Short mmCIF file of C-alpha atoms in Angstrom, two decimals:
data_model
loop_
_atom_site.label_atom_id
_atom_site.label_comp_id
_atom_site.label_asym_id
_atom_site.label_seq_id
_atom_site.Cartn_x
_atom_site.Cartn_y
_atom_site.Cartn_z
CA MET A 18 -14.75 29.93 17.13
CA THR A 19 -11.06 30.30 17.17
CA ALA A 20 -10.96 32.74 14.16
CA ALA A 21 -13.19 35.06 15.99
CA LEU A 22 -11.09 35.05 18.97
CA ALA A 23 -7.85 35.42 16.79
CA PHE A 24 -9.42 38.50 15.14
CA ASP A 25 -10.35 40.03 18.47
CA LEU A 26 -7.05 39.68 20.06
CA LEU A 27 -5.32 41.16 17.11
CA LEU A 28 -7.70 43.89 17.12
CA VAL A 29 -7.26 44.74 20.60
CA ALA A 30 -3.36 44.53 20.55
CA ALA A 31 -3.43 47.07 17.46
CA LEU A 32 -5.79 49.24 19.37
CA VAL A 33 -3.81 49.46 22.63
CA TRP A 34 -0.64 49.82 20.37
CA SER A 35 -1.96 52.72 18.39
CA ALA A 36 -3.36 54.57 21.31
CA ALA A 37 -0.19 54.50 23.19
CA ARG A 38 2.00 55.41 20.06
CA ALA A 39 -0.59 58.27 19.32
CA LEU A 40 -0.02 59.56 22.99
CA THR A 41 3.73 59.31 23.28
CA VAL A 42 5.19 59.97 19.75
CA ALA A 43 6.98 63.25 19.65
CA ASP A 44 5.98 64.72 16.13
CA VAL A 45 2.47 66.00 15.97
CA PHE A 46 2.02 64.84 12.35
CA ARG A 47 2.72 61.27 13.36
CA GLY A 48 0.40 61.65 16.28
CA VAL A 49 -2.59 62.90 13.97
CA VAL A 50 -1.85 59.57 11.58
CA LEU A 51 -1.83 57.36 14.39
CA PHE A 52 -5.02 59.05 15.95
CA ILE A 53 -6.77 58.11 12.61
CA VAL A 54 -5.60 54.74 12.67
CA PHE A 55 -7.06 54.20 16.15
CA GLY A 56 -10.41 55.66 14.96
CA LEU A 57 -10.65 53.23 12.30
CA LEU A 58 -9.65 50.30 14.22
CA MET A 59 -12.24 51.39 16.82
CA ALA A 60 -14.64 51.46 14.17
CA LEU A 61 -13.64 47.71 13.32
CA ALA A 62 -14.02 47.01 17.05
CA TRP A 63 -17.53 48.48 17.34
CA ALA A 64 -18.31 46.44 14.20
CA ARG A 65 -17.24 43.31 15.94
CA LEU A 66 -19.15 44.21 19.18
CA GLY A 67 -22.44 44.10 17.03
CA ALA A 68 -22.82 47.92 16.91
CA PRO A 69 -22.63 48.72 13.30
CA ASP A 70 -24.34 51.97 13.87
CA ILE A 71 -21.57 53.19 16.30
CA ALA A 72 -19.10 51.81 14.15
CA LEU A 73 -20.51 54.24 11.29
CA ALA A 74 -20.33 57.19 13.76
CA GLU A 75 -16.95 56.51 14.73
CA ALA A 76 -15.55 56.14 11.35
CA ALA A 77 -17.34 59.19 10.20
CA ILE A 78 -16.84 61.54 13.25
CA GLY A 79 -14.05 59.87 15.11
CA ALA A 80 -11.58 59.14 12.40
CA GLY A 81 -12.71 60.97 9.46
CA LEU A 82 -13.92 64.34 10.29
CA THR A 83 -11.75 64.85 13.39
CA GLY A 84 -8.81 63.49 11.55
CA ALA A 85 -9.19 65.79 8.74
CA LEU A 86 -9.66 68.90 11.06
CA LEU A 87 -6.46 67.67 13.06
CA LEU A 88 -4.63 67.40 9.72
CA ASP A 89 -5.53 70.91 8.70
CA ALA A 90 -4.32 72.11 12.18
CA VAL A 91 -1.13 70.62 11.81
CA GLY A 92 -0.80 72.45 8.50
CA HIS A 93 -1.37 75.78 10.40
CA LEU A 94 1.01 75.12 12.76
CA ARG A 95 3.53 74.32 10.61
CA ALA A 96 2.81 77.51 8.38
CA LYS A 97 2.91 79.59 11.57
CA ARG A 98 6.43 78.23 12.81
CA GLU A 99 8.24 78.54 9.38
CA PRO A 100 6.61 81.05 7.32
CA GLY A 101 6.77 79.63 4.18
CA PRO A 102 6.32 80.80 0.27
CA MET B 21 -18.84 29.00 5.19
CA ASN B 22 -19.15 31.63 7.70
CA SER B 23 -16.21 30.48 9.67
CA LEU B 24 -14.19 30.68 6.30
CA THR B 25 -15.28 34.31 5.54
CA LEU B 26 -14.26 35.06 9.22
CA ALA B 27 -10.85 33.36 8.75
CA LEU B 28 -10.37 35.47 5.64
CA ALA B 29 -11.07 38.57 7.64
CA VAL B 30 -8.60 37.63 10.12
CA PHE B 31 -6.11 37.05 7.22
CA LEU B 32 -6.89 40.65 5.95
CA LEU B 33 -6.44 42.05 9.34
CA VAL B 34 -3.06 40.67 9.67
CA ASN B 35 -2.18 42.17 6.36
CA LEU B 36 -3.66 45.50 7.55
CA LEU B 37 -1.53 45.49 10.85
CA VAL B 38 1.81 44.32 9.04
CA ALA B 39 1.25 47.23 6.57
CA LEU B 40 0.86 49.62 9.30
CA VAL B 41 4.68 48.96 9.93
CA ARG B 42 5.15 51.11 6.64
CA VAL B 43 2.94 53.51 8.03
CA ALA B 44 4.97 53.61 11.35
CA ARG B 45 8.32 53.61 9.45
CA GLY B 46 7.67 56.32 7.13
CA PRO B 47 10.16 57.67 6.05
CA THR B 48 8.14 60.55 4.22
CA PRO B 49 4.89 61.95 5.63
CA ALA B 50 3.33 60.74 2.37
CA ASP B 51 4.38 57.07 3.66
CA ARG B 52 2.42 57.71 6.73
CA LEU B 53 -0.47 58.79 5.05
CA LEU B 54 -0.77 55.72 2.88
CA ALA B 55 -2.88 54.56 6.08
CA ALA B 56 -5.79 56.38 4.74
CA LEU B 57 -5.62 54.55 1.52
CA LEU B 58 -4.98 51.23 3.33
CA PHE B 59 -7.99 51.61 5.52
CA GLY B 60 -10.05 52.83 2.36
CA THR B 61 -9.69 49.38 0.66
CA THR B 62 -8.54 46.58 3.27
CA GLY B 63 -10.61 48.13 5.84
CA VAL B 64 -13.49 48.22 3.67
CA ALA B 65 -12.96 44.51 2.59
CA ILE B 66 -12.75 43.38 6.32
CA LEU B 67 -15.86 45.11 7.20
CA LEU B 68 -17.78 43.65 4.20
CA LEU B 69 -16.36 40.17 5.04
CA LEU B 70 -17.42 40.61 8.68
CA GLY B 71 -20.89 41.84 7.53
CA ASP B 72 -21.20 38.65 5.63
CA ALA B 73 -19.89 36.34 8.33
CA THR B 74 -22.07 37.79 11.14
CA GLY B 75 -25.13 38.43 9.10
CA ALA B 76 -25.19 42.14 9.70
CA PRO B 77 -25.87 43.97 6.37
CA ALA B 78 -25.58 47.18 8.39
CA LEU B 79 -21.78 46.93 8.19
CA VAL B 80 -22.02 47.67 4.48
CA ASP B 81 -22.88 51.13 5.36
CA ALA B 82 -19.98 51.46 7.51
CA ALA B 83 -17.98 50.28 4.61
CA LEU B 84 -19.37 52.96 2.46
CA VAL B 85 -18.25 55.55 5.25
CA PHE B 86 -14.83 54.15 5.35
CA ALA B 87 -14.39 54.62 1.54
CA LEU B 88 -15.75 57.89 1.50
CA LEU B 89 -13.64 59.32 4.36
CA ALA B 90 -10.40 57.71 3.26
CA ALA B 91 -10.86 60.26 0.39
CA ILE B 92 -11.46 63.14 2.62
CA THR B 93 -8.50 62.34 4.83
CA GLY B 94 -6.24 62.09 1.77
CA ALA B 95 -7.36 65.24 0.29
CA ALA B 96 -7.10 67.16 3.74
CA PHE B 97 -3.57 65.92 4.05
CA THR B 98 -2.34 67.03 0.63
CA ARG B 99 -4.10 70.24 0.57
CA ARG B 100 -3.44 71.42 4.13
CA ALA B 101 -1.03 69.35 6.26
CA TRP B 102 1.72 68.90 3.62
CA ARG B 103 2.01 72.30 2.42
CA GLU B 104 5.76 73.09 3.12
CA GLU B 105 8.53 70.66 2.86
CA ALA B 106 8.38 68.79 6.16
CA PRO B 107 11.93 67.42 6.87
CA VAL B 108 12.06 63.99 5.83
CA ASP B 109 12.40 62.43 9.17
CA ASP B 110 14.29 59.11 9.93
CA ASP B 111 13.35 57.76 13.17
CA ARG B 112 14.69 55.43 15.67
CA MET C 20 -22.66 23.84 -1.88
CA THR C 21 -23.86 25.09 -5.14
CA ILE C 22 -21.86 26.52 -7.97
CA ALA C 23 -22.53 30.00 -6.84
CA ASP C 24 -20.96 29.32 -3.27
CA TRP C 25 -17.84 27.78 -5.03
CA ALA C 26 -17.38 30.68 -7.22
CA SER C 27 -17.95 33.15 -4.46
CA LEU C 28 -15.33 31.16 -2.23
CA VAL C 29 -12.91 31.25 -5.16
CA LEU C 30 -13.40 34.99 -5.67
CA LEU C 31 -12.85 35.56 -2.11
CA VAL C 32 -9.63 33.80 -1.62
CA ALA C 33 -8.23 35.30 -4.82
CA GLY C 34 -9.08 38.71 -3.37
CA ALA C 35 -7.40 37.90 -0.07
CA ALA C 36 -4.34 36.89 -2.41
CA PHE C 37 -4.00 40.20 -3.89
CA PHE C 38 -4.42 41.97 -0.55
CA PHE C 39 -1.45 39.98 0.55
CA ALA C 40 0.61 40.82 -2.76
CA GLY C 41 -0.33 44.49 -2.15
CA THR C 42 0.91 44.17 1.38
CA VAL C 43 4.12 42.59 0.28
CA GLY C 44 4.67 45.20 -2.29
CA LEU C 45 4.04 48.04 0.43
CA LEU C 46 6.84 46.68 2.39
CA ARG C 47 9.19 45.89 -0.09
CA PHE C 48 8.99 48.82 -2.77
CA PRO C 49 11.54 51.23 -2.48
CA ASP C 50 9.79 54.71 -2.65
CA VAL C 51 6.45 56.56 -2.17
CA TYR C 52 5.43 56.18 -5.96
CA THR C 53 5.90 52.45 -6.23
CA ARG C 54 4.23 51.88 -3.07
CA LEU C 55 1.26 53.89 -4.30
CA HIS C 56 1.28 51.58 -7.45
CA ALA C 57 0.94 48.62 -5.12
CA LEU C 58 -1.89 49.99 -3.09
CA ALA C 59 -3.99 51.40 -5.94
CA LYS C 60 -3.76 48.32 -8.12
CA ALA C 61 -3.37 45.23 -5.93
CA ASP C 62 -5.67 46.26 -3.23
CA ASN C 63 -8.19 47.62 -5.35
CA LEU C 64 -8.25 44.43 -7.32
CA GLY C 65 -8.51 42.40 -4.18
CA LEU C 66 -11.48 44.61 -3.01
CA GLY C 67 -13.26 43.96 -6.24
CA LEU C 68 -12.70 40.28 -6.15
CA VAL C 69 -14.16 40.50 -2.82
CA VAL C 70 -16.99 42.65 -3.56
CA PHE C 71 -17.91 40.17 -6.45
CA GLY C 72 -17.50 37.24 -4.40
CA LEU C 73 -20.05 38.62 -1.92
CA LEU C 74 -22.23 39.79 -4.65
CA LEU C 75 -22.80 36.17 -5.48
CA LYS C 76 -24.36 35.54 -2.16
CA ALA C 77 -26.29 39.20 -1.85
CA PRO C 78 -29.61 38.28 -0.55
CA SER C 79 -31.28 41.50 -2.21
CA ALA C 80 -30.66 43.82 -4.96
CA ALA C 81 -30.45 46.70 -2.60
CA LEU C 82 -27.58 45.23 -0.98
CA ALA C 83 -25.90 44.18 -4.35
CA ILE C 84 -26.05 47.90 -5.43
CA LYS C 85 -24.61 49.09 -2.23
CA LEU C 86 -21.77 46.57 -2.45
CA LEU C 87 -21.02 47.79 -5.97
CA LEU C 88 -21.28 51.39 -4.74
CA VAL C 89 -18.65 50.63 -1.99
CA TRP C 90 -16.18 49.22 -4.72
CA LEU C 91 -16.80 52.35 -7.03
CA LEU C 92 -16.06 54.76 -3.99
CA ALA C 93 -12.91 52.93 -3.06
CA LEU C 94 -11.81 52.95 -6.69
CA ALA C 95 -12.50 56.79 -6.86
CA ALA C 96 -11.00 57.46 -3.49
CA SER C 97 -7.56 55.50 -4.12
CA ALA C 98 -7.22 57.06 -7.57
CA THR C 99 -7.72 60.33 -6.45
CA VAL C 100 -5.77 60.20 -3.20
CA GLY C 101 -3.10 58.16 -4.97
CA PHE C 102 -2.85 61.19 -7.60
CA LEU C 103 -2.71 63.72 -5.03
CA ILE C 104 0.06 62.24 -2.69
CA ALA C 105 2.15 61.42 -5.94
CA ARG C 106 1.61 65.07 -6.96
CA ARG C 107 2.49 66.41 -3.82
CA ALA C 108 5.52 64.39 -3.33
CA ARG C 109 6.64 65.24 -6.83
CA ARG C 110 6.33 69.00 -6.08
CA HIS C 111 8.04 68.35 -2.88
CA GLY C 112 11.16 67.28 -4.84
CA ILE C 113 10.93 63.55 -3.66
CA GLU C 114 12.82 61.73 -6.44
CA PRO C 115 11.50 58.59 -7.95
CA TRP C 116 13.80 55.70 -7.00
CA ARG C 117 15.61 54.35 -10.02
CA ALA C 118 17.13 51.10 -10.54
CA GLY C 119 20.42 50.85 -9.47
CA ASP C 120 20.02 53.14 -6.35
CA ALA C 121 20.45 51.73 -3.15
CA GLU C 122 17.42 51.37 -1.06
CA MET D 17 -28.46 79.26 -13.83
CA LYS D 18 -30.57 79.34 -16.94
CA ILE D 19 -33.11 76.56 -17.41
CA THR D 20 -32.35 74.91 -20.62
CA LEU D 21 -33.50 71.65 -22.08
CA ALA D 22 -30.13 70.17 -21.39
CA ALA D 23 -30.43 71.29 -17.79
CA VAL D 24 -33.80 69.81 -17.37
CA ARG D 25 -32.58 66.51 -18.93
CA ALA D 26 -29.56 66.27 -16.83
CA PHE D 27 -31.69 67.09 -13.57
CA LEU D 28 -34.07 64.22 -14.67
CA TRP D 29 -31.42 61.85 -15.35
CA ARG D 30 -29.33 62.59 -12.45
CA GLY D 31 -32.71 62.66 -10.20
CA THR D 32 -33.18 59.12 -11.37
CA LEU D 33 -29.88 57.97 -10.44
CA PHE D 34 -29.99 59.64 -6.83
CA ALA D 35 -33.39 57.97 -6.57
CA LEU D 36 -31.85 54.65 -7.36
CA LEU D 37 -29.10 55.35 -4.74
CA TRP D 38 -31.57 56.36 -2.04
CA TRP D 39 -33.45 53.24 -2.82
CA ALA D 40 -30.44 51.13 -2.23
CA LEU D 41 -29.40 52.95 0.91
CA THR D 42 -32.44 52.36 2.65
CA ASP D 43 -33.23 48.80 1.46
CA GLY D 44 -36.16 50.28 -0.29
CA ARG D 45 -38.23 51.04 2.88
CA PRO D 46 -41.32 52.88 1.41
CA GLY D 47 -41.51 55.04 4.72
CA SER D 48 -38.31 56.82 3.88
CA TRP D 49 -39.43 58.49 0.67
CA ALA D 50 -40.85 61.47 2.53
CA VAL D 51 -37.37 62.66 3.59
CA GLY D 52 -35.97 60.84 0.37
CA SER D 53 -37.73 62.95 -2.25
CA VAL D 54 -36.36 65.83 -0.84
CA ALA D 55 -33.03 64.70 -0.43
CA VAL D 56 -33.06 63.59 -4.04
CA ALA D 57 -34.30 66.93 -5.21
CA PHE D 58 -31.65 68.81 -3.30
CA ALA D 59 -28.96 66.33 -4.39
CA SER D 60 -29.75 66.81 -8.07
CA ALA D 61 -29.83 70.46 -7.93
CA ALA D 62 -26.57 70.44 -6.03
CA SER D 63 -24.93 68.35 -8.54
CA LEU D 64 -26.20 70.58 -11.46
CA ARG D 65 -24.51 73.52 -9.69
CA LEU D 66 -21.16 71.72 -9.02
CA LEU D 67 -20.94 69.89 -12.37
CA PRO D 68 -22.85 71.79 -14.71
CA PRO D 69 -24.35 69.54 -17.64
CA VAL D 70 -21.72 69.17 -20.44
CA PRO D 71 -22.95 68.68 -23.91
CA THR D 72 -21.86 65.20 -24.22
CA HIS D 73 -23.66 62.12 -25.11
CA VAL D 74 -22.78 58.88 -22.98
CA SER D 75 -23.15 56.20 -25.53
CA ARG D 76 -24.16 52.81 -23.89
CA ILE D 77 -22.05 50.70 -26.06
CA GLY D 78 -19.12 52.75 -25.35
CA LEU D 79 -20.04 52.72 -21.79
CA LEU D 80 -19.98 48.92 -21.73
CA ARG D 81 -16.91 48.74 -23.72
CA PHE D 82 -14.88 50.83 -21.48
CA LEU D 83 -16.14 48.79 -18.42
CA VAL D 84 -14.83 45.46 -20.19
CA PHE D 85 -11.79 47.32 -21.03
CA PHE D 86 -11.37 48.58 -17.36
CA VAL D 87 -11.97 45.41 -15.67
CA HIS D 88 -9.68 43.46 -17.99
CA GLN D 89 -7.04 46.15 -17.52
CA SER D 90 -7.33 46.48 -13.82
CA LEU D 91 -6.79 42.54 -13.57
CA ARG D 92 -3.67 42.83 -15.60
CA GLY D 93 -2.48 45.63 -13.39
CA GLY D 94 -3.23 43.81 -10.06
CA VAL D 95 -1.57 40.61 -11.48
CA GLN D 96 1.38 42.76 -12.74
CA VAL D 97 2.02 44.44 -9.28
CA ALA D 98 1.59 41.21 -7.44
CA TRP D 99 4.03 39.66 -9.65
CA PHE D 100 6.54 42.67 -9.14
CA ALA D 101 5.89 42.34 -5.28
CA LEU D 102 6.24 38.65 -4.82
CA ARG D 103 9.32 37.59 -7.21
CA PRO D 104 12.30 37.19 -5.21
CA ARG D 105 14.45 39.69 -7.02
CA LEU D 106 13.12 43.35 -7.09
CA ALA D 107 13.24 43.94 -10.72
CA LEU D 108 11.99 47.47 -10.97
CA SER D 109 12.91 49.98 -13.38
CA PRO D 110 10.62 53.02 -12.59
CA ALA D 111 10.64 56.28 -14.80
CA ILE D 112 8.58 59.26 -15.28
CA HIS D 113 6.97 59.66 -18.59
CA GLU D 114 5.12 62.88 -19.98
CA VAL D 115 2.40 62.30 -22.56
CA GLY D 116 0.30 64.89 -24.41
CA LEU D 117 -3.38 64.47 -24.14
CA ARG D 118 -5.89 64.68 -26.87
CA LEU D 119 -8.93 64.81 -24.98
CA PRO D 120 -10.63 67.98 -24.74
CA ALA D 121 -10.03 70.19 -21.45
CA GLY D 122 -12.20 69.50 -18.43
CA ILE D 123 -13.60 66.52 -16.68
CA SER D 124 -12.80 64.12 -19.30
CA ARG D 125 -8.89 64.62 -18.66
CA VAL D 126 -9.46 64.05 -14.80
CA LEU D 127 -11.24 60.92 -15.55
CA LEU D 128 -8.34 59.88 -17.69
CA ALA D 129 -5.88 60.52 -14.82
CA ASN D 130 -7.68 58.52 -12.42
CA THR D 131 -7.99 55.68 -14.99
CA MET D 132 -4.50 55.59 -15.60
CA SER D 133 -3.77 55.28 -12.05
CA LEU D 134 -5.56 52.07 -12.12
CA LEU D 135 -4.22 50.72 -15.30
CA PRO D 136 -1.11 48.38 -15.10
CA GLY D 137 2.09 49.97 -14.61
CA THR D 138 1.13 53.57 -14.63
CA LEU D 139 0.30 56.07 -11.89
CA SER D 140 -0.52 59.77 -12.60
CA VAL D 141 1.66 62.29 -10.77
CA GLU D 142 0.77 65.49 -12.49
CA LEU D 143 -1.82 66.82 -14.88
CA GLN D 144 -1.19 70.25 -16.42
CA GLY D 145 -3.13 71.71 -18.91
CA ASP D 146 -2.90 68.69 -21.80
CA ARG D 147 0.19 67.27 -20.37
CA LEU D 148 -0.04 64.17 -18.25
CA CYS D 149 2.86 62.98 -16.02
CA LEU D 150 2.96 59.35 -15.16
CA HIS D 151 5.19 57.22 -13.07
CA VAL D 152 5.56 53.98 -14.63
CA LEU D 153 6.99 50.74 -13.05
CA ASP D 154 8.76 49.65 -16.03
CA ALA D 155 10.51 52.33 -18.21
CA SER D 156 10.62 50.16 -21.24
CA ALA D 157 6.55 49.42 -21.20
CA PRO D 158 4.94 51.16 -24.22
CA THR D 159 3.38 53.68 -22.00
CA GLU D 160 2.18 56.08 -24.67
CA THR D 161 0.28 53.39 -26.44
CA GLU D 162 -1.63 52.44 -23.47
CA VAL D 163 -2.49 56.12 -22.75
CA ARG D 164 -3.72 56.50 -26.32
CA THR D 165 -5.88 53.21 -25.79
CA ALA D 166 -7.42 54.28 -22.88
CA GLU D 167 -8.14 57.74 -24.45
CA THR D 168 -9.91 56.40 -27.17
CA ARG D 169 -12.09 54.24 -25.08
CA LEU D 170 -12.97 57.27 -22.79
CA ALA D 171 -13.62 59.44 -25.84
CA GLN D 172 -16.00 56.72 -27.32
CA MET D 173 -17.88 56.32 -24.22
CA LEU D 174 -18.28 60.28 -23.56
CA GLY D 175 -18.96 60.75 -27.41
CA LEU D 176 -15.86 63.29 -27.71
CA THR D 177 -13.91 63.69 -30.47
CA LEU D 178 -10.01 63.64 -29.79
CA ASP D 179 -7.94 66.35 -31.00
CA THR D 180 -5.44 64.68 -33.40
CA ARG D 181 -2.75 66.92 -34.55
#
């Protein structure tokens, strides 16, 4: 099954790329976005590994809720650093 | 037939990854957050095709969660994270 | 292959084509607003075609309802998020790109 | 919340919809209804609290016509964006248009703003009172006419009267 192999290789490459970028990027906001991207790609990976239940949990908790909380935290950090209107 | 849906899934994954270039490049924070929308539609389509190709209908549930959380992430971003004008950062 | 199989195949391929167009638009269009157009329309139509393609093969009514629900949710999500992002961008003073501006 | 006939009707309608949803989500497993009936009841109660029943009547023919309109227009919208994206020369002429709405205030305007985002060439950017700002891909397109059509279809579906001044 070459299509399956191609899918998995692409997915792995993207996973590693987004993980590395999320850790090394200087801007916090971009780090958070990359973290969300990583979480969603990870959910796809779980789906490929035959674990739809974990894919569901990863998408819901890993990317969705944690992502929203981190975005909120970024907002608070920005508001604190530069007191806005 | 199954191999064909799988091939389409690969095609969509390539699409998704290429579109991530836009997310990585920006230039505005909103451009980056297009990732949420992107996974809300392209990611869902990939999950549905995978579910069909591998005969795992449970993936449809995961697709539902994807679509729901795209909305939550987008709302959290616009309501919370992007309150003040973040400088339009050009990178690299 | 039956007629339903063929129809499903055509719908799936057409859906993928619209996803491709959406991606091209996302890369080529000059500003946030136009990119949102590409995502909100091309990708949603692509997803709709994929959903209907899979509907033709759905083994049970429950699965069919779930597939339709996925599409509805994705439509609502991208319309809402697209609106929120566009509104925020406008309030932040990001000017829409106009014909004649350099990219 | 006062218990009115409208509230009871809305409760029963929404309860039926949620029950159908539960049935689909659980693949109709009979064992799930012990939890399901409680969940459906709570969901219906919560939905009444968050979105109190409005005195509108959703007409079935109107709904059908709106769906046909919507599917047809989203096809057009997708094809149009695809054409813009794929043609060799980028021939966009975007602009921002502002249109006054004739729909009554409330959920129907939000619904219209969301619908417009999915129709060809338009993207809602701002909804303030009865003004809707749209970003359009083609400045010369008859935006106002398109909004009017969508408005009429929505009003027909929800059984609302447009404020024609």
